[in-house]
């Protein structure tokens, strides 16, 4: 016998559409999501450092001390004292996630695909 | 070998669409054509299988000779790709599949026309559509087609990995083919994620490729030719190998028609090879001219008495040509079949037959299902 004993389709068949809905596709390491939780100073390249009490990313680490200013950075502002909070892990706001997605200036796209000239690669 | 006329199954379009073959028709008629079928003998199937097995390993031997002799220019391979090819070859990076196109009349040994080793398609037709056709029409017959279960088996080694699957936008055939391969990969227990070639991003901070969720792409099946990737803007990042593509870089050696003259040099008079050369002169006036990198049967010209008598158009040829002796194509009432033998994980796994009324099989050919007793 040289033929497959059974051909089952889980994605391709219209009869099985959605079979994988709910499947965990994430292997999140460097992206922002409202479904995830992040600890203080979780860094996303291009977006910055997560400040858990403020549920958003900022350009400098949480409670970063500037020796020239003699001030601490937290939640997008400077203060004379470091910020105190019991929150060191949280889920980001939707607005923060959206902003992260739109501020990834270090990611460029469109560098592949130009050779196709809208033709299939059939061979 | 026989070609039969068939009554197609009632509602055949809906039947093949249900299993993913949404691109079943050309503007001029059916592409999936079950108005006919081929019946082969078990011995003929064995012959095709043995030929594909032998040819696959001849191609690997020839690729090794190309590497040892630095025949990169001969194959038109871009210089920046060479170190990556060499590393990929040494690591023996995973190769999923390929398709030999063979000329075969059931009498003489099958002859190699070309090896689609990088971006072969016509996969759903061969692996799925003709399998279901067989169930409906010849349930007691056999078919040279274990492609589906062989693909699943091949993916199993990637359990625990997330593999991205990529094709260009706006081409249903490519998108469906990649979706089918994702399907087999998922069934092997491997996580998958889609990303269009055009949407792949380059993260300059992390020096890696990312998908639209900005998630790092570590492994990617691509239905996109290697030679295009290297020539595009992001091709400059490929040398550092931030991503493992499937098919691997070393397949650039096998998918290149420049390998045909190398094969003939190394294995002259091999029963499964046609004479092939870098120039037309050794073949006199009768030969087929093929661009080294063409796809879809593009820019292929058939010469008789030194004059092109049949030619297809396209955008290929700048990279140079090879010249191959014409194969004796079987003729079934004006239909010329080409036998596409699938290789999965380095072993023959199935057969898809396309036929054309022209001598050059192109993207308007028809796929004809087969069976054997």
mmCIF file of C-alpha atoms in Angstrom, chain B residues 5-296:
data_model
loop_
_atom_site.group_PDB
_atom_site.id
_atom_site.type_symbol
_atom_site.label_atom_id
_atom_site.label_comp_id
_atom_site.label_asym_id
_atom_site.label_seq_id
_atom_site.Cartn_x
_atom_site.Cartn_y
_atom_site.Cartn_z
ATOM 1 C CA UNK B 5 -11.746 9.421 -19.669
ATOM 2 C CA UNK B 6 -13.969 9.863 -16.606
ATOM 3 C CA UNK B 7 -17.262 11.283 -15.643
ATOM 4 C CA UNK B 8 -16.324 13.737 -12.895
ATOM 5 C CA UNK B 9 -17.913 13.330 -9.509
ATOM 6 C CA UNK B 10 -21.138 15.276 -9.037
ATOM 7 C CA UNK B 11 -20.371 18.669 -7.459
ATOM 8 C CA UNK B 12 -16.644 18.056 -7.892
ATOM 9 C CA UNK B 13 -15.864 21.753 -7.469
ATOM 10 C CA UNK B 14 -17.520 21.883 -4.069
ATOM 11 C CA UNK B 15 -15.837 18.630 -3.081
ATOM 12 C CA UNK B 16 -12.330 19.884 -3.790
ATOM 13 C CA UNK B 17 -13.031 23.316 -2.326
ATOM 14 C CA UNK B 18 -14.077 21.660 0.941
ATOM 15 C CA UNK B 19 -10.616 20.163 1.275
ATOM 16 C CA UNK B 20 -8.759 23.346 0.456
ATOM 17 C CA UNK B 21 -8.311 23.154 -3.312
ATOM 18 C CA UNK B 22 -9.971 26.505 -3.940
ATOM 19 C CA UNK B 23 -7.855 27.188 -7.033
ATOM 20 C CA UNK B 24 -9.290 24.307 -9.038
ATOM 21 C CA UNK B 25 -9.929 26.218 -12.280
ATOM 22 C CA UNK B 26 -8.056 28.393 -14.732
ATOM 23 C CA UNK B 27 -9.834 31.151 -16.619
ATOM 24 C CA UNK B 28 -9.867 28.761 -19.544
ATOM 25 C CA UNK B 29 -11.104 25.629 -17.775
ATOM 26 C CA UNK B 30 -10.372 23.219 -14.957
ATOM 27 C CA UNK B 31 -6.913 23.005 -13.455
ATOM 28 C CA UNK B 32 -7.947 20.094 -11.235
ATOM 29 C CA UNK B 33 -9.143 17.845 -14.051
ATOM 30 C CA UNK B 34 -10.991 14.684 -13.062
ATOM 31 C CA UNK B 35 -12.498 14.321 -16.510
ATOM 32 C CA UNK B 36 -9.474 12.050 -16.988
ATOM 33 C CA UNK B 37 -7.186 9.926 -14.850
ATOM 34 C CA UNK B 38 -4.060 7.860 -15.290
ATOM 35 C CA UNK B 39 -3.842 4.201 -14.438
ATOM 36 C CA UNK B 40 -0.345 2.926 -13.770
ATOM 37 C CA UNK B 41 0.950 -0.505 -12.989
ATOM 38 C CA UNK B 42 2.622 -1.282 -9.668
ATOM 39 C CA UNK B 43 5.868 -1.853 -11.579
ATOM 40 C CA UNK B 44 5.645 1.607 -13.153
ATOM 41 C CA UNK B 45 5.116 3.172 -9.752
ATOM 42 C CA UNK B 46 8.113 1.265 -8.403
ATOM 43 C CA UNK B 47 10.176 2.542 -11.328
ATOM 44 C CA UNK B 48 9.206 6.167 -10.638
ATOM 45 C CA UNK B 49 9.886 5.758 -6.945
ATOM 46 C CA UNK B 50 13.294 4.206 -7.517
ATOM 47 C CA UNK B 51 14.223 6.890 -10.042
ATOM 48 C CA UNK B 52 13.308 9.711 -7.642
ATOM 49 C CA UNK B 53 15.255 8.079 -4.837
ATOM 50 C CA UNK B 54 18.322 7.699 -7.028
ATOM 51 C CA UNK B 55 18.048 11.217 -8.426
ATOM 52 C CA UNK B 56 17.733 12.829 -5.015
ATOM 53 C CA UNK B 57 21.028 11.352 -3.921
ATOM 54 C CA UNK B 58 22.689 12.083 -7.273
ATOM 55 C CA UNK B 59 21.681 15.726 -6.762
ATOM 56 C CA UNK B 60 23.183 15.744 -3.285
ATOM 57 C CA UNK B 61 26.412 14.253 -4.669
ATOM 58 C CA UNK B 62 26.444 16.884 -7.410
ATOM 59 C CA UNK B 63 25.871 19.672 -4.882
ATOM 60 C CA UNK B 64 28.884 18.458 -2.946
ATOM 61 C CA UNK B 65 30.989 18.681 -6.095
ATOM 62 C CA UNK B 66 29.747 22.226 -6.719
ATOM 63 C CA UNK B 67 30.872 23.154 -3.209
ATOM 64 C CA UNK B 68 34.279 21.478 -3.538
ATOM 65 C CA UNK B 69 34.938 23.191 -6.867
ATOM 66 C CA UNK B 70 33.500 26.584 -5.910
ATOM 67 C CA UNK B 71 31.186 26.513 -8.920
ATOM 68 C CA UNK B 72 29.024 29.270 -7.437
ATOM 69 C CA UNK B 73 29.137 31.475 -10.505
ATOM 70 C CA UNK B 74 28.231 28.505 -12.659
ATOM 71 C CA UNK B 75 24.972 28.252 -10.739
ATOM 72 C CA UNK B 76 24.485 32.015 -10.540
ATOM 73 C CA UNK B 77 24.494 31.950 -6.736
ATOM 74 C CA UNK B 78 25.017 35.384 -5.152
ATOM 75 C CA UNK B 79 28.270 35.750 -3.228
ATOM 76 C CA UNK B 80 26.738 36.824 0.109
ATOM 77 C CA UNK B 81 24.775 33.567 0.158
ATOM 78 C CA UNK B 82 27.818 31.302 -0.064
ATOM 79 C CA UNK B 83 28.913 31.214 3.606
ATOM 80 C CA UNK B 84 25.313 30.615 4.706
ATOM 81 C CA UNK B 85 24.940 27.789 2.183
ATOM 82 C CA UNK B 86 28.153 26.191 3.394
ATOM 83 C CA UNK B 87 27.124 26.352 7.048
ATOM 84 C CA UNK B 88 23.651 25.086 6.232
ATOM 85 C CA UNK B 89 25.177 22.212 4.278
ATOM 86 C CA UNK B 90 27.573 21.290 7.079
ATOM 87 C CA UNK B 91 24.770 21.355 9.642
ATOM 88 C CA UNK B 92 22.569 19.342 7.295
ATOM 89 C CA UNK B 93 19.708 21.737 8.024
ATOM 90 C CA UNK B 94 16.270 20.224 7.887
ATOM 91 C CA UNK B 95 14.712 19.890 4.444
ATOM 92 C CA UNK B 96 11.023 19.081 4.296
ATOM 93 C CA UNK B 97 10.252 18.416 0.684
ATOM 94 C CA UNK B 98 10.856 18.761 -3.025
ATOM 95 C CA UNK B 99 9.351 17.578 -6.295
ATOM 96 C CA UNK B 100 11.085 15.954 -9.230
ATOM 97 C CA UNK B 101 9.517 16.558 -12.602
ATOM 98 C CA UNK B 102 10.126 13.458 -14.683
ATOM 99 C CA UNK B 103 9.376 12.462 -18.214
ATOM 100 C CA UNK B 104 8.155 8.870 -18.355
ATOM 101 C CA UNK B 105 6.411 6.749 -20.962
ATOM 102 C CA UNK B 106 6.209 3.470 -19.056
ATOM 103 C CA UNK B 107 8.832 1.902 -21.331
ATOM 104 C CA UNK B 108 12.118 3.773 -21.024
ATOM 105 C CA UNK B 109 13.562 4.834 -17.669
ATOM 106 C CA UNK B 110 12.112 8.076 -16.241
ATOM 107 C CA UNK B 111 14.193 11.114 -17.149
ATOM 108 C CA UNK B 112 14.838 14.128 -14.949
ATOM 109 C CA UNK B 113 13.466 17.380 -16.355
ATOM 110 C CA UNK B 114 14.091 19.456 -13.235
ATOM 111 C CA UNK B 115 14.086 19.365 -9.450
ATOM 112 C CA UNK B 116 11.750 21.825 -7.746
ATOM 113 C CA UNK B 117 13.621 21.631 -4.486
ATOM 114 C CA UNK B 118 12.939 25.034 -2.953
ATOM 115 C CA UNK B 119 9.342 26.141 -3.551
ATOM 116 C CA UNK B 120 7.415 23.223 -5.034
ATOM 117 C CA UNK B 121 3.632 23.528 -5.200
ATOM 118 C CA UNK B 122 0.790 21.401 -6.602
ATOM 119 C CA UNK B 123 0.949 19.811 -3.176
ATOM 120 C CA UNK B 124 -2.693 19.910 -2.064
ATOM 121 C CA UNK B 125 -3.643 18.367 -5.383
ATOM 122 C CA UNK B 126 -1.215 15.484 -4.957
ATOM 123 C CA UNK B 127 -1.436 14.881 -1.205
ATOM 124 C CA UNK B 128 -5.104 15.598 -0.496
ATOM 125 C CA UNK B 129 -7.388 16.115 -3.496
ATOM 126 C CA UNK B 130 -6.414 13.011 -5.412
ATOM 127 C CA UNK B 131 -6.507 10.935 -2.207
ATOM 128 C CA UNK B 132 -10.154 11.910 -1.624
ATOM 129 C CA UNK B 133 -10.857 11.393 -5.328
ATOM 130 C CA UNK B 134 -9.504 7.858 -5.016
ATOM 131 C CA UNK B 135 -11.724 7.167 -1.993
ATOM 132 C CA UNK B 136 -14.769 8.266 -3.987
ATOM 133 C CA UNK B 137 -13.976 6.645 -7.313
ATOM 134 C CA UNK B 138 -11.574 3.683 -6.882
ATOM 135 C CA UNK B 139 -11.683 2.794 -3.183
ATOM 136 C CA UNK B 140 -10.093 -0.611 -3.677
ATOM 137 C CA UNK B 141 -7.218 0.721 -5.779
ATOM 138 C CA UNK B 142 -3.900 2.052 -4.556
ATOM 139 C CA UNK B 143 -2.196 5.374 -5.215
ATOM 140 C CA UNK B 144 1.439 6.450 -5.005
ATOM 141 C CA UNK B 145 0.666 8.976 -2.305
ATOM 142 C CA UNK B 146 1.691 8.815 1.327
ATOM 143 C CA UNK B 147 2.641 12.493 1.215
ATOM 144 C CA UNK B 148 0.248 13.568 3.954
ATOM 145 C CA UNK B 149 1.388 11.162 6.627
ATOM 146 C CA UNK B 150 5.026 11.550 5.621
ATOM 147 C CA UNK B 151 4.799 15.323 6.061
ATOM 148 C CA UNK B 152 3.314 14.918 9.529
ATOM 149 C CA UNK B 153 6.034 12.458 10.428
ATOM 150 C CA UNK B 154 8.741 14.815 9.180
ATOM 151 C CA UNK B 155 7.463 17.700 11.305
ATOM 152 C CA UNK B 156 7.468 15.696 14.530
ATOM 153 C CA UNK B 157 11.110 16.467 15.216
ATOM 154 C CA UNK B 158 10.124 20.113 15.743
ATOM 155 C CA UNK B 159 7.872 19.458 18.743
ATOM 156 C CA UNK B 160 8.362 22.238 21.285
ATOM 157 C CA UNK B 161 9.238 24.784 18.618
ATOM 158 C CA UNK B 162 7.065 27.503 17.124
ATOM 159 C CA UNK B 163 7.340 27.571 13.342
ATOM 160 C CA UNK B 164 6.102 30.523 11.318
ATOM 161 C CA UNK B 165 4.621 29.862 7.884
ATOM 162 C CA UNK B 166 5.008 32.471 5.204
ATOM 163 C CA UNK B 167 3.841 33.169 1.667
ATOM 164 C CA UNK B 168 3.200 36.277 -0.391
ATOM 165 C CA UNK B 169 -0.110 38.076 -0.147
ATOM 166 C CA UNK B 170 -2.925 37.804 -2.635
ATOM 167 C CA UNK B 171 -2.150 34.404 -4.156
ATOM 168 C CA UNK B 172 -4.699 31.795 -3.104
ATOM 169 C CA UNK B 173 -2.628 28.894 -4.390
ATOM 170 C CA UNK B 174 0.398 29.890 -2.354
ATOM 171 C CA UNK B 175 -1.664 30.755 0.710
ATOM 172 C CA UNK B 176 -3.560 27.465 0.592
ATOM 173 C CA UNK B 177 -0.368 25.479 0.085
ATOM 174 C CA UNK B 178 1.211 27.089 3.120
ATOM 175 C CA UNK B 179 -1.979 26.611 5.134
ATOM 176 C CA UNK B 180 -1.906 22.923 4.225
ATOM 177 C CA UNK B 181 1.683 22.593 5.383
ATOM 178 C CA UNK B 182 0.756 24.383 8.628
ATOM 179 C CA UNK B 183 -2.050 21.882 8.980
ATOM 180 C CA UNK B 184 0.354 18.934 8.767
ATOM 181 C CA UNK B 185 2.748 20.676 11.133
ATOM 182 C CA UNK B 186 0.021 21.274 13.724
ATOM 183 C CA UNK B 187 -0.966 17.627 13.469
ATOM 184 C CA UNK B 188 2.605 16.746 14.354
ATOM 185 C CA UNK B 189 2.184 18.648 17.606
ATOM 186 C CA UNK B 190 4.201 21.698 16.581
ATOM 187 C CA UNK B 191 2.994 25.236 17.264
ATOM 188 C CA UNK B 192 2.579 27.325 14.134
ATOM 189 C CA UNK B 193 1.885 30.933 13.318
ATOM 190 C CA UNK B 194 1.266 32.646 9.982
ATOM 191 C CA UNK B 195 3.074 35.717 8.693
ATOM 192 C CA UNK B 196 3.105 37.042 5.151
ATOM 193 C CA UNK B 197 6.525 37.536 3.575
ATOM 194 C CA UNK B 198 5.761 41.243 3.164
ATOM 195 C CA UNK B 199 4.882 41.591 6.869
ATOM 196 C CA UNK B 200 8.101 40.134 8.243
ATOM 197 C CA UNK B 201 9.832 42.835 10.259
ATOM 198 C CA UNK B 202 13.474 43.416 11.083
ATOM 199 C CA UNK B 203 14.118 44.353 14.711
ATOM 200 C CA UNK B 204 17.316 46.375 14.575
ATOM 201 C CA UNK B 205 17.689 46.367 18.368
ATOM 202 C CA UNK B 206 17.544 42.626 18.787
ATOM 203 C CA UNK B 207 18.946 41.814 15.342
ATOM 204 C CA UNK B 208 16.167 39.410 14.582
ATOM 205 C CA UNK B 209 13.155 38.976 12.328
ATOM 206 C CA UNK B 210 9.735 39.488 13.918
ATOM 207 C CA UNK B 211 6.125 38.870 13.007
ATOM 208 C CA UNK B 212 3.265 41.359 13.169
ATOM 209 C CA UNK B 213 2.992 40.853 16.936
ATOM 210 C CA UNK B 214 6.671 41.774 17.128
ATOM 211 C CA UNK B 215 7.387 38.242 18.250
ATOM 212 C CA UNK B 216 10.723 36.838 17.227
ATOM 213 C CA UNK B 217 10.695 34.426 14.285
ATOM 214 C CA UNK B 218 13.190 31.664 14.963
ATOM 215 C CA UNK B 219 12.002 29.066 12.428
ATOM 216 C CA UNK B 220 10.094 29.864 9.296
ATOM 217 C CA UNK B 221 8.706 27.782 6.485
ATOM 218 C CA UNK B 222 8.779 30.053 3.448
ATOM 219 C CA UNK B 223 7.105 29.544 0.099
ATOM 220 C CA UNK B 224 9.389 32.124 -1.415
ATOM 221 C CA UNK B 225 12.524 31.506 -3.483
ATOM 222 C CA UNK B 226 15.883 31.840 -1.805
ATOM 223 C CA UNK B 227 17.336 33.810 -4.697
ATOM 224 C CA UNK B 228 14.662 36.459 -4.208
ATOM 225 C CA UNK B 229 15.289 36.674 -0.468
ATOM 226 C CA UNK B 230 19.003 37.293 -0.998
ATOM 227 C CA UNK B 231 18.422 40.081 -3.497
ATOM 228 C CA UNK B 232 15.920 42.021 -1.422
ATOM 229 C CA UNK B 233 16.453 44.754 1.169
ATOM 230 C CA UNK B 234 16.380 42.395 4.149
ATOM 231 C CA UNK B 235 18.694 39.980 2.363
ATOM 232 C CA UNK B 236 21.581 41.846 3.968
ATOM 233 C CA UNK B 237 20.504 40.408 7.344
ATOM 234 C CA UNK B 238 20.477 36.797 6.174
ATOM 235 C CA UNK B 239 24.224 36.245 6.324
ATOM 236 C CA UNK B 240 24.121 36.253 10.138
ATOM 237 C CA UNK B 241 21.411 33.554 10.001
ATOM 238 C CA UNK B 242 19.040 35.102 12.544
ATOM 239 C CA UNK B 243 16.356 32.692 11.421
ATOM 240 C CA UNK B 244 16.227 29.083 10.293
ATOM 241 C CA UNK B 245 14.264 28.858 7.103
ATOM 242 C CA UNK B 246 12.587 25.756 5.722
ATOM 243 C CA UNK B 247 13.584 24.917 2.985
ATOM 244 C CA UNK B 248 17.183 25.510 4.098
ATOM 245 C CA UNK B 249 19.779 27.615 2.316
ATOM 246 C CA UNK B 250 21.592 24.572 0.917
ATOM 247 C CA UNK B 251 18.533 23.775 -1.205
ATOM 248 C CA UNK B 252 19.655 26.657 -3.443
ATOM 249 C CA UNK B 253 22.066 24.143 -4.926
ATOM 250 C CA UNK B 254 19.410 21.570 -5.767
ATOM 251 C CA UNK B 255 16.675 23.894 -7.015
ATOM 252 C CA UNK B 256 19.019 25.446 -9.532
ATOM 253 C CA UNK B 257 18.854 24.172 -13.116
ATOM 254 C CA UNK B 258 22.554 24.910 -13.324
ATOM 255 C CA UNK B 259 22.893 21.580 -11.546
ATOM 256 C CA UNK B 260 21.646 19.701 -14.635
ATOM 257 C CA UNK B 261 24.924 20.011 -16.604
ATOM 258 C CA UNK B 262 26.866 19.179 -13.448
ATOM 259 C CA UNK B 263 24.829 16.001 -13.036
ATOM 260 C CA UNK B 264 25.466 14.991 -16.629
ATOM 261 C CA UNK B 265 29.196 15.651 -16.250
ATOM 262 C CA UNK B 266 29.378 13.521 -13.140
ATOM 263 C CA UNK B 267 27.048 10.738 -14.202
ATOM 264 C CA UNK B 268 27.110 10.611 -18.019
ATOM 265 C CA UNK B 269 24.639 8.200 -19.544
ATOM 266 C CA UNK B 270 22.869 7.651 -16.231
ATOM 267 C CA UNK B 271 19.489 6.145 -17.210
ATOM 268 C CA UNK B 272 17.518 8.833 -15.360
ATOM 269 C CA UNK B 273 19.378 11.821 -16.766
ATOM 270 C CA UNK B 274 19.115 13.725 -20.034
ATOM 271 C CA UNK B 275 22.242 15.169 -21.628
ATOM 272 C CA UNK B 276 22.599 18.736 -20.359
ATOM 273 C CA UNK B 277 25.271 21.376 -20.908
ATOM 274 C CA UNK B 278 26.163 24.972 -20.180
ATOM 275 C CA UNK B 279 26.106 25.712 -23.926
ATOM 276 C CA UNK B 280 23.881 24.547 -26.759
ATOM 277 C CA UNK B 281 26.699 23.414 -29.057
ATOM 278 C CA UNK B 282 27.037 19.778 -27.867
ATOM 279 C CA UNK B 283 23.333 19.223 -28.569
ATOM 280 C CA UNK B 284 23.343 20.413 -32.168
ATOM 281 C CA UNK B 285 20.168 22.227 -33.120
ATOM 282 C CA UNK B 286 17.692 20.230 -31.029
ATOM 283 C CA UNK B 287 17.483 21.155 -27.374
ATOM 284 C CA UNK B 288 15.469 22.829 -24.638
ATOM 285 C CA UNK B 289 16.840 26.068 -23.213
ATOM 286 C CA UNK B 290 16.018 26.693 -19.550
ATOM 287 C CA UNK B 291 16.867 29.660 -17.334
ATOM 288 C CA UNK B 292 18.781 28.480 -14.286
ATOM 289 C CA UNK B 293 16.217 29.900 -11.871
ATOM 290 C CA UNK B 294 12.925 29.905 -13.737
ATOM 291 C CA UNK B 295 9.616 28.875 -12.187
ATOM 292 C CA UNK B 296 6.171 28.142 -13.571
#
